[in-house]
């Protein structure tokens, strides 16, 4: 009985004989009856925590960008403008591919996440390559200003920017 009580605490039903297979059917019936509530509860909990994490990561990225004075340094003569421009182009390309896949394919075409590979097989690898290239170009562009801190600062800012994707439907 002690083991059965422990199993019940873990959301596993065990009948009097201790047979887990027969008890799993009872658990499925219980899950069907309460399933709508639990699914809604976990969906709200998952979305709420995702929003909280996004806001925290975005706040950290904005704080780092503000303290590192990215805007003033970007428009000064210190960084290499050619590499910043290439980084911006690659980041824009990666973002456009991401918007195409996550918004256009989902809402216009009606493609689910599992089927992206069928409709746009080269979109995810090309967005990844463009994202990595933009990080490398931004690092090369900001290197004269921040030296060895450049990859760390850019990683934090990228981390915050990429978390904005959670806010998409």
PDB file of N, CA, C and O in Angstrom, residues 48-118:
ATOM      1  N   UNK A  48       2.856  31.526 -20.612  1.00  0.00           N
ATOM      2  CA  UNK A  48       3.179  32.569 -19.646  1.00  0.00           C
ATOM      3  C   UNK A  48       4.659  32.536 -19.291  1.00  0.00           C
ATOM      4  O   UNK A  48       5.322  33.569 -19.268  1.00  0.00           O
ATOM      5  N   UNK A  49       5.191  31.343 -19.031  1.00  0.00           N
ATOM      6  CA  UNK A  49       6.616  31.260 -18.703  1.00  0.00           C
ATOM      7  C   UNK A  49       7.474  31.639 -19.909  1.00  0.00           C
ATOM      8  O   UNK A  49       8.531  32.242 -19.746  1.00  0.00           O
ATOM      9  N   UNK A  50       7.016  31.310 -21.104  1.00  0.00           N
ATOM     10  CA  UNK A  50       7.765  31.702 -22.302  1.00  0.00           C
ATOM     11  C   UNK A  50       7.798  33.217 -22.430  1.00  0.00           C
ATOM     12  O   UNK A  50       8.841  33.793 -22.766  1.00  0.00           O
ATOM     13  N   UNK A  51       6.698  33.887 -22.152  1.00  0.00           N
ATOM     14  CA  UNK A  51       6.661  35.346 -22.219  1.00  0.00           C
ATOM     15  C   UNK A  51       7.560  35.953 -21.161  1.00  0.00           C
ATOM     16  O   UNK A  51       8.270  36.926 -21.421  1.00  0.00           O
ATOM     17  N   UNK A  52       7.522  35.410 -19.954  1.00  0.00           N
ATOM     18  CA  UNK A  52       8.374  35.939 -18.878  1.00  0.00           C
ATOM     19  C   UNK A  52       9.843  35.786 -19.253  1.00  0.00           C
ATOM     20  O   UNK A  52      10.633  36.721 -19.108  1.00  0.00           O
ATOM     21  N   UNK A  53      10.227  34.610 -19.749  1.00  0.00           N
ATOM     22  CA  UNK A  53      11.618  34.391 -20.157  1.00  0.00           C
ATOM     23  C   UNK A  53      12.015  35.348 -21.282  1.00  0.00           C
ATOM     24  O   UNK A  53      13.117  35.900 -21.271  1.00  0.00           O
ATOM     25  N   UNK A  54      11.133  35.559 -22.241  1.00  0.00           N
ATOM     26  CA  UNK A  54      11.431  36.471 -23.344  1.00  0.00           C
ATOM     27  C   UNK A  54      11.654  37.883 -22.844  1.00  0.00           C
ATOM     28  O   UNK A  54      12.600  38.564 -23.264  1.00  0.00           O
ATOM     29  N   UNK A  55      10.803  38.337 -21.949  1.00  0.00           N
ATOM     30  CA  UNK A  55      10.941  39.696 -21.411  1.00  0.00           C
ATOM     31  C   UNK A  55      12.247  39.832 -20.639  1.00  0.00           C
ATOM     32  O   UNK A  55      12.965  40.831 -20.775  1.00  0.00           O
ATOM     33  N   UNK A  56      12.606  38.816 -19.851  1.00  0.00           N
ATOM     34  CA  UNK A  56      13.852  38.869 -19.076  1.00  0.00           C
ATOM     35  C   UNK A  56      15.064  38.891 -20.009  1.00  0.00           C
ATOM     36  O   UNK A  56      15.973  39.708 -19.848  1.00  0.00           O
ATOM     37  N   UNK A  57      15.086  37.996 -21.004  1.00  0.00           N
ATOM     38  CA  UNK A  57      16.219  37.946 -21.924  1.00  0.00           C
ATOM     39  C   UNK A  57      16.331  39.228 -22.737  1.00  0.00           C
ATOM     40  O   UNK A  57      17.432  39.737 -22.980  1.00  0.00           O
ATOM     41  N   UNK A  58      15.193  39.765 -23.161  1.00  0.00           N
ATOM     42  CA  UNK A  58      15.212  41.009 -23.920  1.00  0.00           C
ATOM     43  C   UNK A  58      15.682  42.178 -23.049  1.00  0.00           C
ATOM     44  O   UNK A  58      16.432  43.043 -23.516  1.00  0.00           O
ATOM     45  N   UNK A  59      15.287  42.189 -21.792  1.00  0.00           N
ATOM     46  CA  UNK A  59      15.743  43.243 -20.878  1.00  0.00           C
ATOM     47  C   UNK A  59      17.252  43.159 -20.661  1.00  0.00           C
ATOM     48  O   UNK A  59      17.941  44.188 -20.639  1.00  0.00           O
ATOM     49  N   UNK A  60      17.767  41.946 -20.510  1.00  0.00           N
ATOM     50  CA  UNK A  60      19.214  41.775 -20.340  1.00  0.00           C
ATOM     51  C   UNK A  60      19.948  42.252 -21.593  1.00  0.00           C
ATOM     52  O   UNK A  60      20.967  42.950 -21.506  1.00  0.00           O
ATOM     53  N   UNK A  61      19.431  41.892 -22.772  1.00  0.00           N
ATOM     54  CA  UNK A  61      20.071  42.316 -24.027  1.00  0.00           C
ATOM     55  C   UNK A  61      20.043  43.832 -24.175  1.00  0.00           C
ATOM     56  O   UNK A  61      21.037  44.440 -24.580  1.00  0.00           O
ATOM     57  N   UNK A  62      18.917  44.450 -23.834  1.00  0.00           N
ATOM     58  CA  UNK A  62      18.829  45.918 -23.923  1.00  0.00           C
ATOM     59  C   UNK A  62      19.767  46.584 -22.924  1.00  0.00           C
ATOM     60  O   UNK A  62      20.407  47.600 -23.236  1.00  0.00           O
ATOM     61  N   UNK A  63      19.878  46.011 -21.736  1.00  0.00           N
ATOM     62  CA  UNK A  63      20.782  46.557 -20.730  1.00  0.00           C
ATOM     63  C   UNK A  63      22.236  46.487 -21.211  1.00  0.00           C
ATOM     64  O   UNK A  63      22.992  47.454 -21.085  1.00  0.00           O
ATOM     65  N   UNK A  64      22.629  45.347 -21.753  1.00  0.00           N
ATOM     66  CA  UNK A  64      23.999  45.193 -22.258  1.00  0.00           C
ATOM     67  C   UNK A  64      24.253  46.136 -23.429  1.00  0.00           C
ATOM     68  O   UNK A  64      25.304  46.779 -23.501  1.00  0.00           O
ATOM     69  N   UNK A  65      23.283  46.245 -24.344  1.00  0.00           N
ATOM     70  CA  UNK A  65      23.456  47.150 -25.490  1.00  0.00           C
ATOM     71  C   UNK A  65      23.552  48.597 -25.027  1.00  0.00           C
ATOM     72  O   UNK A  65      24.328  49.385 -25.588  1.00  0.00           O
ATOM     73  N   UNK A  66      22.804  48.951 -23.995  1.00  0.00           N
ATOM     74  CA  UNK A  66      22.859  50.315 -23.470  1.00  0.00           C
ATOM     75  C   UNK A  66      24.190  50.586 -22.768  1.00  0.00           C
ATOM     76  O   UNK A  66      24.820  51.625 -22.978  1.00  0.00           O
ATOM     77  N   UNK A  67      24.620  49.657 -21.925  1.00  0.00           N
ATOM     78  CA  UNK A  67      25.871  49.851 -21.193  1.00  0.00           C
ATOM     79  C   UNK A  67      27.086  49.805 -22.114  1.00  0.00           C
ATOM     80  O   UNK A  67      28.088  50.464 -21.862  1.00  0.00           O
ATOM     81  N   UNK A  68      27.011  49.008 -23.180  1.00  0.00           N
ATOM     82  CA  UNK A  68      28.119  48.943 -24.129  1.00  0.00           C
ATOM     83  C   UNK A  68      28.079  50.096 -25.125  1.00  0.00           C
ATOM     84  O   UNK A  68      29.009  50.257 -25.912  1.00  0.00           O
ATOM     85  N   UNK A  69      27.008  50.860 -25.094  1.00  0.00           N
ATOM     86  CA  UNK A  69      26.846  52.047 -25.947  1.00  0.00           C
ATOM     87  C   UNK A  69      26.930  51.667 -27.430  1.00  0.00           C
ATOM     88  O   UNK A  69      27.650  52.289 -28.213  1.00  0.00           O
ATOM     89  N   UNK A  70      26.171  50.645 -27.802  1.00  0.00           N
ATOM     90  CA  UNK A  70      26.198  50.141 -29.173  1.00  0.00           C
ATOM     91  C   UNK A  70      25.796  51.198 -30.197  1.00  0.00           C
ATOM     92  O   UNK A  70      26.395  51.294 -31.265  1.00  0.00           O
ATOM     93  N   UNK A  71      24.788  51.998 -29.893  1.00  0.00           N
ATOM     94  CA  UNK A  71      24.281  52.948 -30.887  1.00  0.00           C
ATOM     95  C   UNK A  71      25.314  54.027 -31.190  1.00  0.00           C
ATOM     96  O   UNK A  71      25.599  54.328 -32.361  1.00  0.00           O
ATOM     97  N   UNK A  72      25.901  54.622 -30.155  1.00  0.00           N
ATOM     98  CA  UNK A  72      26.908  55.661 -30.394  1.00  0.00           C
ATOM     99  C   UNK A  72      28.164  55.103 -31.059  1.00  0.00           C
ATOM    100  O   UNK A  72      28.764  55.749 -31.914  1.00  0.00           O
ATOM    101  N   UNK A  73      28.550  53.904 -30.655  1.00  0.00           N
ATOM    102  CA  UNK A  73      29.744  53.291 -31.252  1.00  0.00           C
ATOM    103  C   UNK A  73      29.472  52.928 -32.713  1.00  0.00           C
ATOM    104  O   UNK A  73      30.354  53.042 -33.565  1.00  0.00           O
ATOM    105  N   UNK A  74      28.254  52.484 -33.010  1.00  0.00           N
ATOM    106  CA  UNK A  74      27.923  52.112 -34.382  1.00  0.00           C
ATOM    107  C   UNK A  74      28.052  53.299 -35.324  1.00  0.00           C
ATOM    108  O   UNK A  74      28.553  53.159 -36.442  1.00  0.00           O
ATOM    109  N   UNK A  75      27.618  54.463 -34.891  1.00  0.00           N
ATOM    110  CA  UNK A  75      27.664  55.638 -35.768  1.00  0.00           C
ATOM    111  C   UNK A  75      28.948  56.441 -35.633  1.00  0.00           C
ATOM    112  O   UNK A  75      29.107  57.468 -36.279  1.00  0.00           O
ATOM    113  N   UNK A  76      29.889  55.984 -34.813  1.00  0.00           N
ATOM    114  CA  UNK A  76      31.196  56.655 -34.737  1.00  0.00           C
ATOM    115  C   UNK A  76      32.128  56.064 -35.798  1.00  0.00           C
ATOM    116  O   UNK A  76      31.746  55.177 -36.560  1.00  0.00           O
ATOM    117  N   UNK A  77      33.354  56.514 -35.804  1.00  0.00           N
ATOM    118  CA  UNK A  77      34.315  56.037 -36.807  1.00  0.00           C
ATOM    119  C   UNK A  77      35.074  54.791 -36.352  1.00  0.00           C
ATOM    120  O   UNK A  77      35.880  54.263 -37.107  1.00  0.00           O
ATOM    121  N   UNK A  78      34.839  54.328 -35.136  1.00  0.00           N
ATOM    122  CA  UNK A  78      35.611  53.212 -34.596  1.00  0.00           C
ATOM    123  C   UNK A  78      35.351  51.885 -35.303  1.00  0.00           C
ATOM    124  O   UNK A  78      36.296  51.211 -35.691  1.00  0.00           O
ATOM    125  N   UNK A  79      34.086  51.438 -35.466  1.00  0.00           N
ATOM    126  CA  UNK A  79      33.901  50.122 -36.088  1.00  0.00           C
ATOM    127  C   UNK A  79      34.154  50.163 -37.595  1.00  0.00           C
ATOM    128  O   UNK A  79      34.128  51.216 -38.224  1.00  0.00           O
ATOM    129  N   UNK A  80      34.370  48.996 -38.154  1.00  0.00           N
ATOM    130  CA  UNK A  80      34.565  48.857 -39.592  1.00  0.00           C
ATOM    131  C   UNK A  80      33.183  48.771 -40.233  1.00  0.00           C
ATOM    132  O   UNK A  80      32.472  47.787 -40.056  1.00  0.00           O
ATOM    133  N   UNK A  81      32.810  49.797 -40.962  1.00  0.00           N
ATOM    134  CA  UNK A  81      31.454  49.903 -41.513  1.00  0.00           C
ATOM    135  C   UNK A  81      31.147  48.829 -42.547  1.00  0.00           C
ATOM    136  O   UNK A  81      30.024  48.358 -42.633  1.00  0.00           O
ATOM    137  N   UNK A  82      32.144  48.407 -43.308  1.00  0.00           N
ATOM    138  CA  UNK A  82      31.910  47.390 -44.336  1.00  0.00           C
ATOM    139  C   UNK A  82      31.414  46.091 -43.707  1.00  0.00           C
ATOM    140  O   UNK A  82      30.433  45.499 -44.170  1.00  0.00           O
ATOM    141  N   UNK A  83      32.060  45.643 -42.640  1.00  0.00           N
ATOM    142  CA  UNK A  83      31.653  44.399 -41.988  1.00  0.00           C
ATOM    143  C   UNK A  83      30.320  44.555 -41.259  1.00  0.00           C
ATOM    144  O   UNK A  83      29.519  43.620 -41.208  1.00  0.00           O
ATOM    145  N   UNK A  84      30.054  45.740 -40.710  1.00  0.00           N
ATOM    146  CA  UNK A  84      28.753  45.969 -40.083  1.00  0.00           C
ATOM    147  C   UNK A  84      27.636  45.896 -41.121  1.00  0.00           C
ATOM    148  O   UNK A  84      26.561  45.348 -40.859  1.00  0.00           O
ATOM    149  N   UNK A  85      27.898  46.446 -42.311  1.00  0.00           N
ATOM    150  CA  UNK A  85      26.911  46.395 -43.378  1.00  0.00           C
ATOM    151  C   UNK A  85      26.662  44.957 -43.827  1.00  0.00           C
ATOM    152  O   UNK A  85      25.512  44.542 -44.009  1.00  0.00           O
ATOM    153  N   UNK A  86      27.730  44.181 -43.993  1.00  0.00           N
ATOM    154  CA  UNK A  86      27.570  42.768 -44.367  1.00  0.00           C
ATOM    155  C   UNK A  86      26.827  41.993 -43.274  1.00  0.00           C
ATOM    156  O   UNK A  86      25.978  41.151 -43.568  1.00  0.00           O
ATOM    157  N   UNK A  87      27.150  42.267 -42.022  1.00  0.00           N
ATOM    158  CA  UNK A  87      26.451  41.626 -40.911  1.00  0.00           C
ATOM    159  C   UNK A  87      24.982  41.969 -40.892  1.00  0.00           C
ATOM    160  O   UNK A  87      24.124  41.109 -40.639  1.00  0.00           O
ATOM    161  N   UNK A  88      24.663  43.229 -41.184  1.00  0.00           N
ATOM    162  CA  UNK A  88      23.267  43.655 -41.230  1.00  0.00           C
ATOM    163  C   UNK A  88      22.516  42.973 -42.372  1.00  0.00           C
ATOM    164  O   UNK A  88      21.368  42.537 -42.201  1.00  0.00           O
ATOM    165  N   UNK A  89      23.150  42.850 -43.524  1.00  0.00           N
ATOM    166  CA  UNK A  89      22.514  42.166 -44.655  1.00  0.00           C
ATOM    167  C   UNK A  89      22.255  40.691 -44.348  1.00  0.00           C
ATOM    168  O   UNK A  89      21.174  40.169 -44.642  1.00  0.00           O
ATOM    169  N   UNK A  90      23.221  40.029 -43.758  1.00  0.00           N
ATOM    170  CA  UNK A  90      23.045  38.616 -43.414  1.00  0.00           C
ATOM    171  C   UNK A  90      21.971  38.441 -42.339  1.00  0.00           C
ATOM    172  O   UNK A  90      21.150  37.518 -42.411  1.00  0.00           O
ATOM    173  N   UNK A  91      21.957  39.326 -41.357  1.00  0.00           N
ATOM    174  CA  UNK A  91      20.943  39.246 -40.303  1.00  0.00           C
ATOM    175  C   UNK A  91      19.555  39.495 -40.885  1.00  0.00           C
ATOM    176  O   UNK A  91      18.583  38.824 -40.516  1.00  0.00           O
ATOM    177  N   UNK A  92      19.438  40.446 -41.805  1.00  0.00           N
ATOM    178  CA  UNK A  92      18.162  40.724 -42.450  1.00  0.00           C
ATOM    179  C   UNK A  92      17.699  39.513 -43.263  1.00  0.00           C
ATOM    180  O   UNK A  92      16.512  39.156 -43.229  1.00  0.00           O
ATOM    181  N   UNK A  93      18.609  38.889 -43.982  1.00  0.00           N
ATOM    182  CA  UNK A  93      18.257  37.692 -44.753  1.00  0.00           C
ATOM    183  C   UNK A  93      17.790  36.559 -43.864  1.00  0.00           C
ATOM    184  O   UNK A  93      16.784  35.901 -44.147  1.00  0.00           O
ATOM    185  N   UNK A  94      18.492  36.346 -42.777  1.00  0.00           N
ATOM    186  CA  UNK A  94      18.109  35.300 -41.836  1.00  0.00           C
ATOM    187  C   UNK A  94      16.747  35.593 -41.215  1.00  0.00           C
ATOM    188  O   UNK A  94      15.908  34.699 -41.066  1.00  0.00           O
ATOM    189  N   UNK A  95      16.510  36.842 -40.868  1.00  0.00           N
ATOM    190  CA  UNK A  95      15.227  37.226 -40.270  1.00  0.00           C
ATOM    191  C   UNK A  95      14.084  37.078 -41.266  1.00  0.00           C
ATOM    192  O   UNK A  95      12.995  36.625 -40.906  1.00  0.00           O
ATOM    193  N   UNK A  96      14.315  37.451 -42.527  1.00  0.00           N
ATOM    194  CA  UNK A  96      13.266  37.310 -43.539  1.00  0.00           C
ATOM    195  C   UNK A  96      12.926  35.850 -43.803  1.00  0.00           C
ATOM    196  O   UNK A  96      11.759  35.506 -43.978  1.00  0.00           O
ATOM    197  N   UNK A  97      13.925  34.999 -43.820  1.00  0.00           N
ATOM    198  CA  UNK A  97      13.661  33.571 -43.988  1.00  0.00           C
ATOM    199  C   UNK A  97      12.866  33.047 -42.791  1.00  0.00           C
ATOM    200  O   UNK A  97      11.910  32.272 -42.943  1.00  0.00           O
ATOM    201  N   UNK A  98      13.240  33.478 -41.593  1.00  0.00           N
ATOM    202  CA  UNK A  98      12.504  33.063 -40.401  1.00  0.00           C
ATOM    203  C   UNK A  98      11.062  33.534 -40.412  1.00  0.00           C
ATOM    204  O   UNK A  98      10.144  32.785 -40.049  1.00  0.00           O
ATOM    205  N   UNK A  99      10.829  34.772 -40.841  1.00  0.00           N
ATOM    206  CA  UNK A  99       9.451  35.268 -40.938  1.00  0.00           C
ATOM    207  C   UNK A  99       8.667  34.531 -42.011  1.00  0.00           C
ATOM    208  O   UNK A  99       7.481  34.239 -41.836  1.00  0.00           O
ATOM    209  N   UNK A 100       9.321  34.224 -43.121  1.00  0.00           N
ATOM    210  CA  UNK A 100       8.657  33.466 -44.186  1.00  0.00           C
ATOM    211  C   UNK A 100       8.201  32.106 -43.678  1.00  0.00           C
ATOM    212  O   UNK A 100       7.060  31.707 -43.875  1.00  0.00           O
ATOM    213  N   UNK A 101       9.090  31.421 -42.999  1.00  0.00           N
ATOM    214  CA  UNK A 101       8.766  30.074 -42.538  1.00  0.00           C
ATOM    215  C   UNK A 101       7.730  30.105 -41.420  1.00  0.00           C
ATOM    216  O   UNK A 101       6.778  29.328 -41.414  1.00  0.00           O
ATOM    217  N   UNK A 102       7.906  31.012 -40.459  1.00  0.00           N
ATOM    218  CA  UNK A 102       7.029  30.976 -39.292  1.00  0.00           C
ATOM    219  C   UNK A 102       5.687  31.660 -39.518  1.00  0.00           C
ATOM    220  O   UNK A 102       4.700  31.271 -38.908  1.00  0.00           O
ATOM    221  N   UNK A 103       5.619  32.652 -40.374  1.00  0.00           N
ATOM    222  CA  UNK A 103       4.348  33.353 -40.577  1.00  0.00           C
ATOM    223  C   UNK A 103       3.678  32.996 -41.901  1.00  0.00           C
ATOM    224  O   UNK A 103       2.513  32.606 -41.926  1.00  0.00           O
ATOM    225  N   UNK A 104       4.402  33.131 -43.008  1.00  0.00           N
ATOM    226  CA  UNK A 104       3.793  32.907 -44.313  1.00  0.00           C
ATOM    227  C   UNK A 104       3.363  31.453 -44.491  1.00  0.00           C
ATOM    228  O   UNK A 104       2.231  31.181 -44.880  1.00  0.00           O
ATOM    229  N   UNK A 105       4.270  30.530 -44.212  1.00  0.00           N
ATOM    230  CA  UNK A 105       3.913  29.120 -44.392  1.00  0.00           C
ATOM    231  C   UNK A 105       2.829  28.686 -43.418  1.00  0.00           C
ATOM    232  O   UNK A 105       1.992  27.858 -43.752  1.00  0.00           O
ATOM    233  N   UNK A 106       2.822  29.259 -42.226  1.00  0.00           N
ATOM    234  CA  UNK A 106       1.836  28.835 -41.233  1.00  0.00           C
ATOM    235  C   UNK A 106       0.450  29.393 -41.534  1.00  0.00           C
ATOM    236  O   UNK A 106      -0.540  28.659 -41.508  1.00  0.00           O
ATOM    237  N   UNK A 107       0.367  30.689 -41.818  1.00  0.00           N
ATOM    238  CA  UNK A 107      -0.946  31.305 -41.952  1.00  0.00           C
ATOM    239  C   UNK A 107      -1.473  31.343 -43.380  1.00  0.00           C
ATOM    240  O   UNK A 107      -2.672  31.224 -43.596  1.00  0.00           O
ATOM    241  N   UNK A 108      -0.641  31.532 -44.362  1.00  0.00           N
ATOM    242  CA  UNK A 108      -1.120  31.594 -45.744  1.00  0.00           C
ATOM    243  C   UNK A 108      -1.259  30.219 -46.373  1.00  0.00           C
ATOM    244  O   UNK A 108      -2.259  29.919 -47.009  1.00  0.00           O
ATOM    245  N   UNK A 109      -0.247  29.399 -46.195  1.00  0.00           N
ATOM    246  CA  UNK A 109      -0.257  28.083 -46.821  1.00  0.00           C
ATOM    247  C   UNK A 109      -0.891  27.035 -45.901  1.00  0.00           C
ATOM    248  O   UNK A 109      -1.460  26.059 -46.357  1.00  0.00           O
ATOM    249  N   UNK A 110      -0.801  27.252 -44.587  1.00  0.00           N
ATOM    250  CA  UNK A 110      -1.375  26.305 -43.629  1.00  0.00           C
ATOM    251  C   UNK A 110      -0.458  25.145 -43.301  1.00  0.00           C
ATOM    252  O   UNK A 110      -0.921  24.060 -42.940  1.00  0.00           O
ATOM    253  N   UNK A 111       0.836  25.358 -43.402  1.00  0.00           N
ATOM    254  CA  UNK A 111       1.816  24.308 -43.150  1.00  0.00           C
ATOM    255  C   UNK A 111       2.181  24.310 -41.663  1.00  0.00           C
ATOM    256  O   UNK A 111       2.445  25.366 -41.089  1.00  0.00           O
ATOM    257  N   UNK A 112       2.167  23.145 -41.057  1.00  0.00           N
ATOM    258  CA  UNK A 112       2.560  23.034 -39.658  1.00  0.00           C
ATOM    259  C   UNK A 112       4.079  22.952 -39.537  1.00  0.00           C
ATOM    260  O   UNK A 112       4.786  22.771 -40.524  1.00  0.00           O
ATOM    261  N   UNK A 113       4.577  23.042 -38.316  1.00  0.00           N
ATOM    262  CA  UNK A 113       6.019  23.070 -38.060  1.00  0.00           C
ATOM    263  C   UNK A 113       6.699  21.802 -38.567  1.00  0.00           C
ATOM    264  O   UNK A 113       7.805  21.848 -39.106  1.00  0.00           O
ATOM    265  N   UNK A 114       6.040  20.668 -38.436  1.00  0.00           N
ATOM    266  CA  UNK A 114       6.652  19.401 -38.843  1.00  0.00           C
ATOM    267  C   UNK A 114       6.839  19.296 -40.355  1.00  0.00           C
ATOM    268  O   UNK A 114       7.648  18.508 -40.819  1.00  0.00           O
ATOM    269  N   UNK A 115       6.091  20.079 -41.124  1.00  0.00           N
ATOM    270  CA  UNK A 115       6.116  19.953 -42.579  1.00  0.00           C
ATOM    271  C   UNK A 115       6.934  21.029 -43.279  1.00  0.00           C
ATOM    272  O   UNK A 115       6.868  21.160 -44.492  1.00  0.00           O
ATOM    273  N   UNK A 116       7.685  21.834 -42.530  1.00  0.00           N
ATOM    274  CA  UNK A 116       8.492  22.883 -43.149  1.00  0.00           C
ATOM    275  C   UNK A 116       9.492  22.306 -44.136  1.00  0.00           C
ATOM    276  O   UNK A 116       9.761  22.891 -45.168  1.00  0.00           O
ATOM    277  N   UNK A 117      10.052  21.172 -43.789  1.00  0.00           N
ATOM    278  CA  UNK A 117      11.083  20.557 -44.630  1.00  0.00           C
ATOM    279  C   UNK A 117      10.538  20.186 -46.008  1.00  0.00           C
ATOM    280  O   UNK A 117      11.272  20.185 -46.982  1.00  0.00           O
ATOM    281  N   UNK A 118       9.239  19.885 -46.103  1.00  0.00           N
ATOM    282  CA  UNK A 118       8.652  19.513 -47.397  1.00  0.00           C
ATOM    283  C   UNK A 118       8.451  20.729 -48.299  1.00  0.00           C
ATOM    284  O   UNK A 118       8.688  20.664 -49.494  1.00  0.00           O
TER     285      UNK A 118
END
